[in-house]
Short mmCIF file of C-alpha atoms in Angstrom, two decimals:
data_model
loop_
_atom_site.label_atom_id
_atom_site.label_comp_id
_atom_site.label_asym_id
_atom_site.label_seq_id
_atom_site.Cartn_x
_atom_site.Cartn_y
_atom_site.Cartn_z
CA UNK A 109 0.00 0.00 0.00
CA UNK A 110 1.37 3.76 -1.14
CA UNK A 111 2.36 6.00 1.73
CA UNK A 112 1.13 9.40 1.71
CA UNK A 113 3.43 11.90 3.12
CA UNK A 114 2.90 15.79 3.61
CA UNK A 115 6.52 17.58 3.74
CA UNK A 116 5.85 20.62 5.78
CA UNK A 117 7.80 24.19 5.51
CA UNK A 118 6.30 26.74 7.92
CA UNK A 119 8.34 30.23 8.24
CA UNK A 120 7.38 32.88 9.84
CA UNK A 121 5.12 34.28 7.03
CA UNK A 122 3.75 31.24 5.36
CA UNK A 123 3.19 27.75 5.68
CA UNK A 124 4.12 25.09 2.54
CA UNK A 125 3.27 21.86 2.46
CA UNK A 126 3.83 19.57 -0.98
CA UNK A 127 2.32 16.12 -1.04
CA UNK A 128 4.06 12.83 -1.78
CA UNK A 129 3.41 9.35 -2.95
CA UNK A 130 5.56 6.81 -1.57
CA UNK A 131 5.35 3.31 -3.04
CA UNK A 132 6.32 0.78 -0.23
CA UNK A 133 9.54 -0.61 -2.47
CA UNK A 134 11.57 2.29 -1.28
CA UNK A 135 11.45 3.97 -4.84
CA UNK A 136 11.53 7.98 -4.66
CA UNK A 137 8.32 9.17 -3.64
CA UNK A 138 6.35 11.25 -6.06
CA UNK A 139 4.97 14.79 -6.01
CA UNK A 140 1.01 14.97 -7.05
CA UNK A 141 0.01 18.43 -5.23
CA UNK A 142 1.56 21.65 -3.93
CA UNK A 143 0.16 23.90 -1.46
CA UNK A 144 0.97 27.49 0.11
CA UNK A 145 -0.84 30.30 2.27
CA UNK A 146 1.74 33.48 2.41
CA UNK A 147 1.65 36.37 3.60
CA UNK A 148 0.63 36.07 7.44
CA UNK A 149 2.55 38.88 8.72
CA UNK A 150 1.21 41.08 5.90
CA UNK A 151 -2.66 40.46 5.16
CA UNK A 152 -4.19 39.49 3.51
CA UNK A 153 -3.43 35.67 3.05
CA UNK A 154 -3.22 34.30 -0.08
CA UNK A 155 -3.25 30.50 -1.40
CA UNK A 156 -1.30 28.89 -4.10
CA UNK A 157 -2.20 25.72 -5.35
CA UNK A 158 -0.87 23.06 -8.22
CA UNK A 159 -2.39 19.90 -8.47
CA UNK A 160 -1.43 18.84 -12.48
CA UNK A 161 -3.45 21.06 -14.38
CA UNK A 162 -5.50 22.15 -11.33
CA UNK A 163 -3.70 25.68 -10.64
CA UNK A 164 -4.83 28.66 -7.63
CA UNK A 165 -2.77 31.44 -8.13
CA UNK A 166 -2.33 34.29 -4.89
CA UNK A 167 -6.21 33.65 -4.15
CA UNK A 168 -6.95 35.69 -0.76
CA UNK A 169 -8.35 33.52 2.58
CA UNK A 170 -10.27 34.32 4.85
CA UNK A 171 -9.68 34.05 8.87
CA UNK A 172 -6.31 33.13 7.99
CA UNK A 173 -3.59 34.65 10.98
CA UNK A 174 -1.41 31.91 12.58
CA UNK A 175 0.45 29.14 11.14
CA UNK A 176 -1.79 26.82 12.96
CA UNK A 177 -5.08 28.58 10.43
CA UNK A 178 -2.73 28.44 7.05
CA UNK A 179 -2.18 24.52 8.47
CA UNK A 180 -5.96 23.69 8.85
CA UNK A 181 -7.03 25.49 5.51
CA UNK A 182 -4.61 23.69 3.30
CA UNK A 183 -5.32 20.43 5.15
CA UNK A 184 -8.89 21.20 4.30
CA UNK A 185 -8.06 22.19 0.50
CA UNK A 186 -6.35 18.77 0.32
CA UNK A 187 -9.33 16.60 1.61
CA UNK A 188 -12.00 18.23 -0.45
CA UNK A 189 -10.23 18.25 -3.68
CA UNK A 190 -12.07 15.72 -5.47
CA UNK A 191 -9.06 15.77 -7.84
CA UNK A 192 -6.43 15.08 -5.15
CA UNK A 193 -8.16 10.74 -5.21
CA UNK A 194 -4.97 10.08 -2.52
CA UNK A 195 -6.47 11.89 -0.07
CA UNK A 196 -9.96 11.20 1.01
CA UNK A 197 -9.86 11.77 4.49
CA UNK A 198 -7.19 13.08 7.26
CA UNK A 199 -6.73 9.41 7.90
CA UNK A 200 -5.56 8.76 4.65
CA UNK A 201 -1.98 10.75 5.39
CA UNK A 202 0.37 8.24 6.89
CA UNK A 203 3.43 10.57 7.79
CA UNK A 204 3.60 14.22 7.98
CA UNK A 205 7.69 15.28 7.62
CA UNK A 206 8.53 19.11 9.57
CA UNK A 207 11.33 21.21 8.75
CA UNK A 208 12.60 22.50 12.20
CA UNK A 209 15.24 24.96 11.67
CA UNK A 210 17.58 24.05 14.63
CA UNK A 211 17.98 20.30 16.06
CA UNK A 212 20.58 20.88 18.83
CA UNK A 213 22.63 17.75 19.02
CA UNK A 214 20.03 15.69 16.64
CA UNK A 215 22.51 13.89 14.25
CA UNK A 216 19.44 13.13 11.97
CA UNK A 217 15.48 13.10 11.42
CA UNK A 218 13.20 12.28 14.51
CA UNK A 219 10.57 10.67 15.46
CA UNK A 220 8.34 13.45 16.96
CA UNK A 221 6.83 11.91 20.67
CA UNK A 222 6.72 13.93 23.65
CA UNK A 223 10.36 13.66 24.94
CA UNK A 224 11.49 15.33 21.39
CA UNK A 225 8.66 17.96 21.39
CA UNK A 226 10.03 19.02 24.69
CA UNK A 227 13.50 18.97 23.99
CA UNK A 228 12.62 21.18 20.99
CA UNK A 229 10.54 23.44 22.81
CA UNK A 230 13.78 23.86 24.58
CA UNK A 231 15.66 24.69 21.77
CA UNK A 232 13.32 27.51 20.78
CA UNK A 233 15.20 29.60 23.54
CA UNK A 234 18.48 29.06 20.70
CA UNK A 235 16.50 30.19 17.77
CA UNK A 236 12.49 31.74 18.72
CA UNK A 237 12.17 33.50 15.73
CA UNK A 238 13.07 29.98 13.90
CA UNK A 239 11.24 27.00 15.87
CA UNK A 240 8.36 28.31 17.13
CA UNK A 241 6.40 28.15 13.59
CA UNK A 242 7.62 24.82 13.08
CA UNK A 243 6.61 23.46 16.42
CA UNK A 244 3.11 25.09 16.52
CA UNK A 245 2.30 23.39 13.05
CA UNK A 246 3.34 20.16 14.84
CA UNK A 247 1.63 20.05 17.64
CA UNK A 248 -1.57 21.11 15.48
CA UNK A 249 0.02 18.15 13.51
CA UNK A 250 -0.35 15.52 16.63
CA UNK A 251 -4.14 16.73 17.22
CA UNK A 252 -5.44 16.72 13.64
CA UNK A 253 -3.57 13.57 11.78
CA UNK A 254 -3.19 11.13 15.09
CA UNK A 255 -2.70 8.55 13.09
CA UNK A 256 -0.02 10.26 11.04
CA UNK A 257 3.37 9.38 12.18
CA UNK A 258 5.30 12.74 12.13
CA UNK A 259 9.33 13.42 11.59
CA UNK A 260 11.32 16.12 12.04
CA UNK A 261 13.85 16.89 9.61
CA UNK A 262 16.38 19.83 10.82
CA UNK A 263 18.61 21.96 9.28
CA UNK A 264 21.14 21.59 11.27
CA UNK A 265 21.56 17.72 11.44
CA UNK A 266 23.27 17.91 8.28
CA UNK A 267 26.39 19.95 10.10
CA UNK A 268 26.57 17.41 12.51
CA UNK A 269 30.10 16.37 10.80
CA UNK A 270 31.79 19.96 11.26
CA UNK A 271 35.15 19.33 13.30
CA UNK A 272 35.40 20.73 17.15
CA UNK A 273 37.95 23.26 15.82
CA UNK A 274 35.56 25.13 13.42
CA UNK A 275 32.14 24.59 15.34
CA UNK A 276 33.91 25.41 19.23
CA UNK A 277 33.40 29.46 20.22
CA UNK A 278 36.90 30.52 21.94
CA UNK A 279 34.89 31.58 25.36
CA UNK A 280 34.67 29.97 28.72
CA UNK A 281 33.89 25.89 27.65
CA UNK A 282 31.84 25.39 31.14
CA UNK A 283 29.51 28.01 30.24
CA UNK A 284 29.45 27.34 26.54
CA UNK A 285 28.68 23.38 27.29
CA UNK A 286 26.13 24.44 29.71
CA UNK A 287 24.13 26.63 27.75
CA UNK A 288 24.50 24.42 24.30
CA UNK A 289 26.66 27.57 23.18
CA UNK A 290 28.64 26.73 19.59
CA UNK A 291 27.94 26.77 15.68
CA UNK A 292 25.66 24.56 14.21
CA UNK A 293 24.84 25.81 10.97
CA UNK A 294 21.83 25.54 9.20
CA UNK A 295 20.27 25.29 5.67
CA UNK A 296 21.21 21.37 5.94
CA UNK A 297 18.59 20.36 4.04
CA UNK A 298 18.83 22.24 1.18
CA UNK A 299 22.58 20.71 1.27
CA UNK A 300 21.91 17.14 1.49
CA UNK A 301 19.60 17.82 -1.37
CA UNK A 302 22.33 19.99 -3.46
CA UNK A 303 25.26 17.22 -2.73
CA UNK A 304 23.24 14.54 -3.68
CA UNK A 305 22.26 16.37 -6.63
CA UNK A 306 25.29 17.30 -7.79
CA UNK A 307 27.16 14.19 -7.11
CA UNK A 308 24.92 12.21 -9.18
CA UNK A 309 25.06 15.16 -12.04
CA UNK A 310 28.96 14.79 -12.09
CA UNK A 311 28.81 10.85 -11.44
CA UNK A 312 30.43 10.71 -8.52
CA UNK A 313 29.66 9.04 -5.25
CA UNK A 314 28.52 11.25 -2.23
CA UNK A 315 31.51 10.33 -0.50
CA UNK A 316 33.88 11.21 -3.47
CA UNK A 317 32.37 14.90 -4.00
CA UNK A 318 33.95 17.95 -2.38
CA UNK A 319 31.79 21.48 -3.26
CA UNK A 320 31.35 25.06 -2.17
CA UNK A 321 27.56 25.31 -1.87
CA UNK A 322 25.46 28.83 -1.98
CA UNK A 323 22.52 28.96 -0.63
CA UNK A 324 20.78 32.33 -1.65
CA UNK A 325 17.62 33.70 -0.35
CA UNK A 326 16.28 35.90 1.81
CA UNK A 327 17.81 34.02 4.13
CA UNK A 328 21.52 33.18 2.61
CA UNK A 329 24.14 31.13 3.36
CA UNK A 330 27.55 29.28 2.02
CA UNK A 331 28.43 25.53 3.04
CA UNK A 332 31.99 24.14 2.42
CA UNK A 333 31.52 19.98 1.60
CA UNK A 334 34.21 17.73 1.86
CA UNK A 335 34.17 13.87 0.86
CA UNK A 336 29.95 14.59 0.89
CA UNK A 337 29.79 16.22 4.28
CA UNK A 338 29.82 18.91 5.86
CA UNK A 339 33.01 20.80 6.78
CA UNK A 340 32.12 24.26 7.37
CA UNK A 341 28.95 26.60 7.44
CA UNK A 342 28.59 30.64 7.14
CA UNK A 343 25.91 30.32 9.83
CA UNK A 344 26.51 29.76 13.69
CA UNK A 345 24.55 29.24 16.70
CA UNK A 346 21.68 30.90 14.70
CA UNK A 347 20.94 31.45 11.45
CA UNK A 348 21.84 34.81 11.93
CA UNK A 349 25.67 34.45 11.29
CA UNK A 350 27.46 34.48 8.06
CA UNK A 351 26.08 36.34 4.54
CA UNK A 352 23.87 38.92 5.26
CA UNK A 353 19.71 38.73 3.76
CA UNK A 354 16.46 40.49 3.55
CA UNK A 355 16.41 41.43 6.89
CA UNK A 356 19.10 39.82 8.48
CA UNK A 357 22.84 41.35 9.20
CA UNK A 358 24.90 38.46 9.18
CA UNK A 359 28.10 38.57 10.75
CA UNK A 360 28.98 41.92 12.27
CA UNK A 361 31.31 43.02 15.42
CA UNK A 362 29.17 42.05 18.53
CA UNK A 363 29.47 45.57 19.92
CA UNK A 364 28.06 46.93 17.65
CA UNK A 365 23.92 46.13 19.12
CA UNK A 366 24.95 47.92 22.28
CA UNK A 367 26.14 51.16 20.62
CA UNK A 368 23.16 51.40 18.00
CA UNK A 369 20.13 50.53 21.18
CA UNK A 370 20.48 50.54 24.64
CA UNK A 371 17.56 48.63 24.94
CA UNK A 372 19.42 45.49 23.51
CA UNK A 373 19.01 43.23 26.10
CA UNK A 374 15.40 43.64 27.01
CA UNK A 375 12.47 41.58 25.59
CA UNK A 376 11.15 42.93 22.14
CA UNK A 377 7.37 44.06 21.69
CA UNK A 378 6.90 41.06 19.40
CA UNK A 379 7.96 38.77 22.22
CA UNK A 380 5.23 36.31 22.93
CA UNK A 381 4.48 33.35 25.97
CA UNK A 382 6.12 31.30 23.41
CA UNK A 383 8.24 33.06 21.56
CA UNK A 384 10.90 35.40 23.51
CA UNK A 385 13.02 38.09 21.32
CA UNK A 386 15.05 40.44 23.01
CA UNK A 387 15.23 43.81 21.15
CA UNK A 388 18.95 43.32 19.89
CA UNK A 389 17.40 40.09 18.23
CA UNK A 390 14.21 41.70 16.44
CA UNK A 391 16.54 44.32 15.10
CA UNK A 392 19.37 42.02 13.66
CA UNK A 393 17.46 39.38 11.73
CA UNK A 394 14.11 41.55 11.03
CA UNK A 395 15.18 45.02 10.45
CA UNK A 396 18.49 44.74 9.22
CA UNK A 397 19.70 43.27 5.73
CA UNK A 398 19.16 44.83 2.32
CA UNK A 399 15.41 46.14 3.64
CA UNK A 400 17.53 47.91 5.93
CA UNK A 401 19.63 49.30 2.95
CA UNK A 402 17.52 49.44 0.38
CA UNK A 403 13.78 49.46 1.86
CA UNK A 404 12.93 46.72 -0.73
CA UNK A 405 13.46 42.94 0.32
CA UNK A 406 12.99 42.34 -4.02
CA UNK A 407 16.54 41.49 -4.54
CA UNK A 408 15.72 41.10 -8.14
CA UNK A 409 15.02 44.27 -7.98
CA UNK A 410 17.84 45.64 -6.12
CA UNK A 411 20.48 44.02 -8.81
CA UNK A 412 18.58 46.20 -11.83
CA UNK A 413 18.49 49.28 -9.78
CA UNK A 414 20.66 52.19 -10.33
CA UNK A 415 19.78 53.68 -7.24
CA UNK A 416 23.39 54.06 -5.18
CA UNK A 417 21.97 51.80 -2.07
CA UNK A 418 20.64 49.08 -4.36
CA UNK A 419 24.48 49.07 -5.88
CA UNK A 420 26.26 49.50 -2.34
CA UNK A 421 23.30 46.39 -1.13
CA UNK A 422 24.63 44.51 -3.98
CA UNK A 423 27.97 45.07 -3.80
CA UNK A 424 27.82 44.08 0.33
CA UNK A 425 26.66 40.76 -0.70
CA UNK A 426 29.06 40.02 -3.46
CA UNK A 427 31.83 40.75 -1.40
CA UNK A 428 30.34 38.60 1.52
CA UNK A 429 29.68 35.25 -0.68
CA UNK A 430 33.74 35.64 -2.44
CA UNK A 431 34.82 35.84 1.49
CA UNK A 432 33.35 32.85 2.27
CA UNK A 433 34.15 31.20 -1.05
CA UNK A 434 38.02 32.06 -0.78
CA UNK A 435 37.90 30.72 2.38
CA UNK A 436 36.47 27.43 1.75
CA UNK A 437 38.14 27.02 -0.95
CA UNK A 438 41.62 27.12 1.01
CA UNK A 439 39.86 24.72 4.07
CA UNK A 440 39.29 22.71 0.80
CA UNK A 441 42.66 22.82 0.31
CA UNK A 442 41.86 23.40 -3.37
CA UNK A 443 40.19 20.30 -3.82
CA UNK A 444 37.00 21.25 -5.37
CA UNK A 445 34.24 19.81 -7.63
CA UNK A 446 32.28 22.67 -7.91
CA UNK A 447 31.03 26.08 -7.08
CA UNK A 448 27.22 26.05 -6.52
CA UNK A 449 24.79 27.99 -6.86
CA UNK A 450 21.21 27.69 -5.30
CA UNK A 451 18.72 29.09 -3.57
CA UNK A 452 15.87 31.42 -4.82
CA UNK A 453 18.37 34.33 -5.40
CA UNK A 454 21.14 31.79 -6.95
CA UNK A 455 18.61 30.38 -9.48
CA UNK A 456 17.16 33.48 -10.98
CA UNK A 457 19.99 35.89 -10.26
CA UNK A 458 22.47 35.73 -13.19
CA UNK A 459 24.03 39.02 -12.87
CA UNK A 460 24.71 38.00 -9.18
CA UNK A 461 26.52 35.05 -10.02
CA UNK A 462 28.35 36.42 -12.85
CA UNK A 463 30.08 39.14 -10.51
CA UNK A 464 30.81 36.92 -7.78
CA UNK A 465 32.41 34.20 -10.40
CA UNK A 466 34.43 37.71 -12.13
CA UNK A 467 36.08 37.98 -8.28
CA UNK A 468 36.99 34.74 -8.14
CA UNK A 469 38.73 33.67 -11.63
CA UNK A 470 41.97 33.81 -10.07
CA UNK A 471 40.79 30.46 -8.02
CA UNK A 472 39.72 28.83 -11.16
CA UNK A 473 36.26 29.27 -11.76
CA UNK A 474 34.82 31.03 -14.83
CA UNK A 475 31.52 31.47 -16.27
CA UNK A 476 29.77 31.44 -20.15
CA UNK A 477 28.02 34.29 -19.96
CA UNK A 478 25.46 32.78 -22.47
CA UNK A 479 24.99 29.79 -20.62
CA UNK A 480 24.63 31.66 -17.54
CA UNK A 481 21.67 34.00 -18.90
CA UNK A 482 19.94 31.00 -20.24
CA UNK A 483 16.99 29.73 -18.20
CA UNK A 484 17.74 27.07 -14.95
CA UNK A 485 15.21 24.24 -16.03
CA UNK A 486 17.11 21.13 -14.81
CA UNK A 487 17.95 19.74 -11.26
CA UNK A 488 21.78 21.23 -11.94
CA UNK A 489 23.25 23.21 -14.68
CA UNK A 490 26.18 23.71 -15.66
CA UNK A 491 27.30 27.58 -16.31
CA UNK A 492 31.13 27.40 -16.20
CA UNK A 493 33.04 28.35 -19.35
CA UNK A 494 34.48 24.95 -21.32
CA UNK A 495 37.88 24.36 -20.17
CA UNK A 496 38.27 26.30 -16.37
CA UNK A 497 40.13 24.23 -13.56
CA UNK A 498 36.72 23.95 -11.84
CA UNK A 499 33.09 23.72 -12.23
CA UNK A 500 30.55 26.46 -11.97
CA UNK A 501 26.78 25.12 -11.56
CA UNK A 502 23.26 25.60 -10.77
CA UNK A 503 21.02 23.49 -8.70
CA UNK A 504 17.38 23.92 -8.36
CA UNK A 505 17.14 22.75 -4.33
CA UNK A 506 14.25 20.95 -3.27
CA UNK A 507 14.03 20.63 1.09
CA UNK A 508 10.31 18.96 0.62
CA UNK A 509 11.08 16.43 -1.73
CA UNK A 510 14.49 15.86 0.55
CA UNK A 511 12.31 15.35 3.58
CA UNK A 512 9.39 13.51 1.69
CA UNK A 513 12.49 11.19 0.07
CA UNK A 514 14.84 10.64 2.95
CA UNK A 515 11.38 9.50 4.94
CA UNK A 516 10.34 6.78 1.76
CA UNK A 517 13.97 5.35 1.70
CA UNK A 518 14.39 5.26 5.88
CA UNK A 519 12.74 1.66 6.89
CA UNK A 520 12.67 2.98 10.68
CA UNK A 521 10.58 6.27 9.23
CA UNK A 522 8.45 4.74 6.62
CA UNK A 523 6.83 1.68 8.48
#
């Protein structure tokens, strides 16, 4: 009998969930819907929906303000589509897979019971504006679909490999073990996905294939990969760290929070039971970034601008991604695959890519500019001009069909 499993993405402004077939051979599952409500911190909802030919497009819902509403309406749109014959009743989903931003110490997916809810709940004190959308959706996941098993897939799991000397803060180790203090990274998802995908594209095994990943979006992020896992990550305790984003800093001298508000410390007005922000944390990762800069979080339209802060924006977060890329590339010790690009921002932007590739020629990468304008249609593309010492490519990154596919081929997950 066919598994159906819902792979779950709630942020802080929508909630995503894309629908999977799983045969019970272990084959990769297969998409047959797509769901999305958007816009929850800026009313009014909307839902997007793609079921083959069956398409909503940015429709506007009604009574739609937490992630635990977006949850119920799409779970509601996926029953009564007559279309959608997998689904019949809430009974009919047999796992439900969560992306929860940070997993502590959690090596790999979970098993959600009540020990690991707790233990995340914990965890939200790390990362609040992170985990607490995730979590609601599954606890409104354990009421609604009991008989759905649900698993946890973090983004930090996959970073579980980075060495003590790279993940360990120099500051008192007492405290720092205490109070689960060191890097993590995140994004891991998105870089099983991309390593996989790219190790197949170049033939390779997993364990053969060393990369320099770029994850760009609104929330951004570099990843060095060595022999398939992780070595290094732009991102720290938090997300926070590393390449700035919409409305996040990045890295920046610690200091500086305490000369810009003296209110730093103290809890922020969007702090909630659940939820607790101090004020330096509301203003680093949501008023910060190229909003900050620019007042536009459009960074398509921040690389055609001619206005000067759209170019100094720009020019920030080229010269952020070549840092990180010089410097894995050295960790790498020069041995490197690739240079990829992904992400929302590394898909679509080709002017991005081609400056950061111009800055870093003298490494060995190089681009065709008329491959790089062309159109990313397949899983990975390759951009790099014929004949440079490396690899410049494209992949399209998938984190639900990671989660939905790392659940079908997991015996322990799937039965």
């Amino acid at each position: 009998m066919a598994k159906i499993i819902l792979a779950i993405n709630a942020g802080s402004s929508s909630v995503k969930i894309s629908v999977y077939r799983a045969q019970e051979t272990g084959e990769p599952p297969t998409q047959i819907a797509d769901a999305q409500i958007a816009g929850l911190t800026a009313p009014p909802a909307t839902l997007t929906y793609k079921r083959g030919s069956e398409k909503i497009i940015n429709q506007d819902v009604k009574d739609v303000k937490s992630q635990e509403d977006a949850f119920e309406n799409l779970l509601n749109h996926l029953i009564n589509d007559k279309g959608l014959t997998e689904i019949s009743d809430k009974e009919s989903i047999t796992h439900a897979c969560h992306r929860v931003v940070h997993g502590g110490d959690y090596p790999e997916a979970h098993v959600v019971d009540s020990d690991t809810y707790h233990h995340l709940e914990d965890l939200t004190d790390l990362a609040p504006l992170h985990n607490a959308s995730a979590l609601a959706i599954v606890k409104a996941c354990t009421k609604v679909l009991s008989k759905a098993k649900n698993v946890a897939y973090f983004d930090s799991s996959f970073h579980a490999t980075i060495p003590d000397a790279i993940r360990t803060y120099p500051i008192d180790p007492e405290h720092a073990k205490k109070n689960k203090l060191r890097k993590y990274g995140f994004h891991g998802i998105s870089y099983s996905f991309i390593t996989r995908a790219v190790a197949e594209y170049l033939h390779k095994d997993q364990s053969e294939t060393s990369i320099i990943a770029l994850h760009l979006g609104s929330g951004a992020s570099a990843c060095a990969i060595k022999n398939g896992k992780s070595l290094d990550n732009s991102m720290g305790l938090t997300p926070l760290a590393g390449l700035p984003g919409a409305t996040r800093s990045g890295s920046l001298d610690p200091s500086l929070i305490f000369h810009f508000t003296h209110d730093a410390g103290k809890p922020s007005p969007s702090s909630t039971k659940e939820m607790h922000i101090s004020t330096a944390e509301e203003i680093l990762n949501k008023k910060s970034g190229w909003k900050a800069l620019t007042g536009t979080t459009d960074f398509g339209k921040i690389s055609s601008s001619d206005e000067p802060q759209c170019k100094l924006a720009f020019n920030i977060f080229v010269d952020r991604i070549v840092g990180y890329v010089g410097s894995y590339y050295v960790k790498l010790e020069g041995q490197v695959d690739a240079l990829v690009f992904a992400g929302g921002i590394g898909e679509k932007g080709d002017m991005l890519r081609s400056r950061v590739i111009d800055q870093c020629r003298c490494l060995g990468f190089d681009i065709d500019d008329a491959k790089n304008r062309r159109a990313i249609e397949d899983v990975v593309q390759d951009i790099g001009k014929e004949g440079a010492k490396h690899r410049t490519l494209v992949c399209q990154t998938d984190e639900q069909f990671e989660m939905a596919r790392g659940c079908a081929a997991n015996p322990k997950l799937i039965d």
